Short mmCIF file of C-alpha atoms in Angstrom, two decimals:
data_model
loop_
_atom_site.label_atom_id
_atom_site.label_comp_id
_atom_site.label_asym_id
_atom_site.label_seq_id
_atom_site.Cartn_x
_atom_site.Cartn_y
_atom_site.Cartn_z
CA MET A 900 -26.82 -87.14 3.07
CA ARG A 901 -23.76 -85.03 2.23
CA ILE A 902 -21.33 -86.74 -0.14
CA ALA A 903 -17.84 -85.47 -0.95
CA VAL A 904 -16.99 -86.46 -4.51
CA LEU A 905 -13.38 -86.77 -5.72
CA ALA A 906 -12.09 -87.85 -9.12
CA ASP A 907 -8.95 -87.99 -11.24
CA ILE A 908 -6.32 -87.67 -8.53
CA HIS A 909 -3.64 -89.01 -10.90
CA GLY A 910 -1.02 -89.62 -8.24
CA ASN A 911 -0.92 -86.00 -7.12
CA LEU A 912 -0.49 -86.61 -3.40
CA PRO A 913 -0.16 -82.92 -2.31
CA ALA A 914 -3.39 -82.07 -4.17
CA LEU A 915 -5.19 -84.95 -2.46
CA GLU A 916 -3.85 -83.86 0.92
CA ALA A 917 -5.03 -80.29 0.20
CA VAL A 918 -8.53 -81.59 -0.50
CA LEU A 919 -8.51 -83.61 2.72
CA GLY A 920 -7.39 -80.51 4.62
CA ASP A 921 -10.14 -78.44 3.03
CA LEU A 922 -12.74 -81.06 3.93
CA GLU A 923 -11.65 -80.88 7.56
CA GLN A 924 -12.53 -77.17 7.61
CA ARG A 925 -16.05 -77.71 6.29
CA ARG A 926 -19.19 -79.18 7.76
CA ALA A 927 -19.02 -82.91 8.20
CA VAL A 928 -19.83 -85.13 5.23
CA ASP A 929 -21.46 -88.52 5.55
CA LEU A 930 -19.52 -90.21 2.77
CA ILE A 931 -16.45 -89.59 0.58
CA VAL A 932 -16.37 -91.32 -2.80
CA ASN A 933 -13.58 -91.60 -5.36
CA LEU A 934 -14.46 -91.81 -9.07
CA GLY A 935 -11.16 -93.29 -10.21
CA ASP A 936 -7.97 -92.56 -12.16
CA SER A 937 -6.26 -92.45 -8.82
CA VAL A 938 -2.57 -93.06 -9.45
CA SER A 939 -1.54 -92.71 -13.09
CA GLY A 940 0.88 -89.82 -13.54
CA PRO A 941 4.58 -88.94 -13.09
CA LEU A 942 4.21 -87.95 -9.45
CA TRP A 943 3.53 -90.09 -6.34
CA PRO A 944 1.55 -93.17 -7.44
CA THR A 945 2.80 -95.42 -4.64
CA GLU A 946 2.14 -92.99 -1.81
CA THR A 947 -1.23 -91.92 -3.25
CA CYS A 948 -2.37 -95.51 -3.58
CA GLN A 949 -1.19 -96.32 -0.06
CA LEU A 950 -3.19 -93.42 1.36
CA LEU A 951 -6.33 -94.27 -0.61
CA MET A 952 -6.18 -97.92 0.42
CA SER A 953 -5.87 -96.88 4.08
CA LEU A 954 -8.86 -94.50 3.79
CA ASP A 955 -10.99 -97.28 2.29
CA TRP A 956 -13.44 -94.95 0.53
CA PRO A 957 -16.00 -96.34 -1.87
CA THR A 958 -14.11 -96.17 -5.17
CA VAL A 959 -14.74 -97.01 -8.81
CA ARG A 960 -12.08 -97.93 -11.34
CA GLY A 961 -11.04 -95.42 -13.99
CA ASN A 962 -9.63 -96.12 -17.45
CA HIS A 963 -6.07 -95.43 -16.29
CA ASP A 964 -6.57 -97.61 -13.21
CA ARG A 965 -7.65 -100.41 -15.54
CA ALA A 966 -4.62 -99.90 -17.75
CA VAL A 967 -2.18 -99.92 -14.83
CA ALA A 968 -3.78 -103.04 -13.38
CA PHE A 969 -4.17 -105.15 -16.51
CA ASP A 970 -2.29 -103.86 -19.58
CA ASP A 971 1.16 -104.86 -20.81
CA PRO A 972 3.60 -102.17 -19.60
CA ALA A 973 5.36 -102.22 -22.98
CA GLY A 974 2.27 -100.75 -24.64
CA MET A 975 1.21 -98.30 -21.93
CA TRP A 976 1.15 -94.52 -22.04
CA SER A 977 4.20 -93.16 -20.21
CA SER A 978 2.20 -92.02 -17.16
CA ASP A 979 0.58 -95.45 -16.82
CA ALA A 980 3.92 -97.21 -17.28
CA PHE A 981 5.50 -95.07 -14.57
CA ALA A 982 2.68 -95.82 -12.13
CA HIS A 983 2.84 -99.53 -12.97
CA SER A 984 6.57 -99.62 -12.30
CA LYS A 985 6.19 -97.95 -8.90
CA LEU A 986 3.16 -99.78 -7.51
CA THR A 987 3.41 -103.03 -5.61
CA VAL A 988 1.66 -106.18 -6.81
CA ALA A 989 -0.89 -105.73 -4.02
CA GLN A 990 -1.58 -102.13 -5.05
CA ARG A 991 -2.13 -103.10 -8.69
CA ALA A 992 -4.42 -105.89 -7.54
CA TRP A 993 -6.43 -103.37 -5.49
CA LEU A 994 -6.89 -101.20 -8.58
CA GLY A 995 -7.92 -104.16 -10.67
CA ALA A 996 -10.50 -105.34 -8.15
CA LEU A 997 -12.35 -102.01 -8.05
CA PRO A 998 -15.82 -101.99 -9.66
CA CYS A 999 -16.33 -100.04 -12.86
CA ARG A 1000 -19.77 -98.90 -11.66
CA SER A 1001 -21.34 -98.76 -8.23
CA GLU A 1002 -24.30 -97.52 -6.23
CA PHE A 1003 -22.72 -95.98 -3.15
CA ALA A 1004 -26.01 -94.95 -1.52
CA ALA A 1005 -29.73 -95.00 -2.23
CA SER A 1006 -30.44 -93.34 -5.60
CA VAL A 1007 -26.75 -92.54 -6.22
CA THR A 1008 -24.95 -94.18 -9.16
CA ALA A 1009 -21.25 -93.62 -9.82
CA PHE A 1010 -18.82 -94.52 -12.59
CA HIS A 1011 -15.70 -92.99 -14.14
CA GLY A 1012 -16.58 -92.14 -17.74
CA ARG A 1013 -19.94 -93.51 -18.87
CA PRO A 1014 -22.00 -96.36 -17.41
CA ASP A 1015 -20.82 -98.69 -20.20
CA ASN A 1016 -17.39 -97.24 -21.06
CA ASP A 1017 -14.72 -95.88 -18.70
CA ASN A 1018 -12.95 -94.09 -21.55
CA ARG A 1019 -15.80 -91.94 -22.89
CA TYR A 1020 -17.34 -88.71 -21.61
CA THR A 1021 -20.82 -88.29 -20.15
CA LEU A 1022 -21.14 -84.51 -19.75
CA ASP A 1023 -18.68 -83.45 -22.45
CA ASP A 1024 -18.34 -83.46 -26.24
CA ILE A 1025 -15.23 -82.86 -28.34
CA ALA A 1026 -15.42 -79.86 -30.67
CA ASP A 1027 -12.53 -78.17 -32.48
CA GLY A 1028 -9.99 -80.03 -30.40
CA ARG A 1029 -11.44 -79.03 -27.04
CA LEU A 1030 -14.11 -80.17 -24.60
CA MET A 1031 -17.48 -78.48 -24.41
CA ALA A 1032 -20.66 -79.20 -22.47
CA ALA A 1033 -22.82 -81.85 -24.12
CA LYS A 1034 -26.50 -81.26 -24.79
CA PRO A 1035 -28.91 -82.71 -22.21
CA SER A 1036 -30.43 -85.05 -24.80
CA LYS A 1037 -27.02 -86.61 -25.48
CA VAL A 1038 -26.26 -86.94 -21.78
CA SER A 1039 -29.58 -88.70 -21.22
CA GLN A 1040 -28.90 -91.05 -24.12
CA ARG A 1041 -25.46 -91.90 -22.76
CA LEU A 1042 -26.87 -92.71 -19.34
CA GLY A 1043 -29.41 -95.16 -20.72
CA ASP A 1044 -31.42 -96.92 -18.04
CA VAL A 1045 -29.37 -95.19 -15.31
CA ALA A 1046 -31.27 -91.98 -16.04
CA THR A 1047 -34.59 -93.60 -15.16
CA ARG A 1048 -33.74 -95.18 -11.83
CA THR A 1049 -31.41 -92.88 -9.90
CA GLY A 1050 -31.52 -89.38 -8.47
CA LEU A 1051 -27.82 -88.49 -8.55
CA VAL A 1052 -25.23 -89.58 -11.11
CA LEU A 1053 -21.52 -89.08 -10.34
CA CYS A 1054 -18.94 -89.22 -13.13
CA GLY A 1055 -15.40 -88.03 -13.83
CA HIS A 1056 -12.89 -88.62 -16.62
CA SER A 1057 -13.04 -85.25 -18.43
CA HIS A 1058 -11.46 -83.27 -15.54
CA GLN A 1059 -14.10 -80.61 -16.27
CA PRO A 1060 -16.30 -79.61 -13.31
CA ARG A 1061 -19.84 -79.71 -14.63
CA MET A 1062 -23.35 -80.20 -13.28
CA LEU A 1063 -26.56 -80.84 -15.21
CA GLN A 1064 -30.11 -81.42 -13.99
CA LEU A 1065 -31.88 -83.56 -16.58
CA ASP A 1066 -35.53 -82.75 -17.15
CA GLY A 1067 -37.47 -85.45 -15.34
CA GLY A 1068 -34.22 -87.24 -14.57
CA PRO A 1069 -31.22 -87.22 -12.26
CA LEU A 1070 -28.71 -84.54 -11.37
CA VAL A 1071 -25.46 -85.41 -13.15
CA LEU A 1072 -22.27 -84.19 -11.46
CA ASN A 1073 -18.61 -84.20 -12.48
CA PRO A 1074 -16.47 -82.74 -9.66
CA GLY A 1075 -13.49 -81.98 -11.88
CA SER A 1076 -10.00 -83.27 -11.17
CA VAL A 1077 -8.19 -83.28 -7.85
CA GLY A 1078 -4.72 -83.64 -9.31
CA CYS A 1079 -4.57 -82.89 -13.03
CA PRO A 1080 -6.08 -79.60 -14.28
CA ALA A 1081 -5.13 -80.16 -17.92
CA TYR A 1082 -4.25 -82.97 -20.33
CA ASP A 1083 -4.10 -83.77 -24.02
CA ASP A 1084 -5.55 -86.89 -25.61
CA SER A 1085 -4.29 -87.91 -29.03
CA ALA A 1086 -6.07 -91.26 -29.13
CA ASN A 1087 -9.75 -90.28 -29.17
CA SER A 1088 -10.41 -87.46 -31.66
CA ALA A 1089 -7.33 -85.50 -30.58
CA HIS A 1090 -8.25 -82.85 -28.02
CA VAL A 1091 -7.20 -81.06 -24.87
CA SER A 1092 -8.94 -80.57 -21.54
CA GLU A 1093 -8.07 -77.34 -19.70
CA VAL A 1094 -9.78 -75.63 -16.77
CA GLY A 1095 -7.55 -72.55 -16.71
CA THR A 1096 -6.18 -72.70 -13.16
CA PRO A 1097 -4.00 -75.18 -11.22
CA HIS A 1098 -6.40 -75.63 -8.30
CA ALA A 1099 -7.47 -79.03 -7.00
CA ARG A 1100 -11.19 -79.57 -7.44
CA TYR A 1101 -13.81 -81.69 -5.72
CA ALA A 1102 -17.52 -81.38 -4.97
CA ILE A 1103 -19.95 -81.83 -2.10
CA ALA A 1104 -23.39 -83.11 -3.07
#
């Protein structure tokens, strides 16, 4: 099975459309999955959500999706508040109803951040204000029982494209971000995530 894996679109409709155009030029895939954080950002949240709802891909909920769906707008980050103000009630309800973790196919487990926390990294650690690849032992610990019963783990959140084959365990894949190549986070051990180029990223597994 060939799976196209997208994550962290963040309301960047042209980037999403570029990925869809690129997929059309490649060999057919059997499934397209979306790892969440779909709409939050100062761009096109309404149009992005409308397109994703029409495509009806298997999708998990990201931390920003959760915030837009459930949090009080008065306390939101500006990008979440903007998306909340633009989305319809039905679109926010769609975000809120998405699962935080799912098995899209046999031996494939997907979530946004970690299996138990949509706002923490699986493949990344914070060091000196930046993201770096986490050691395999830490990745395995973060996966918990997921590491013992699946062959492919799909995660996003860090916007960093990474892949790690755990010894005696699953392949863990982060496709990077479709629509947001860099961000700063002042809430969780202040750090930045930068990939160095503006390109949209996705993966085929």
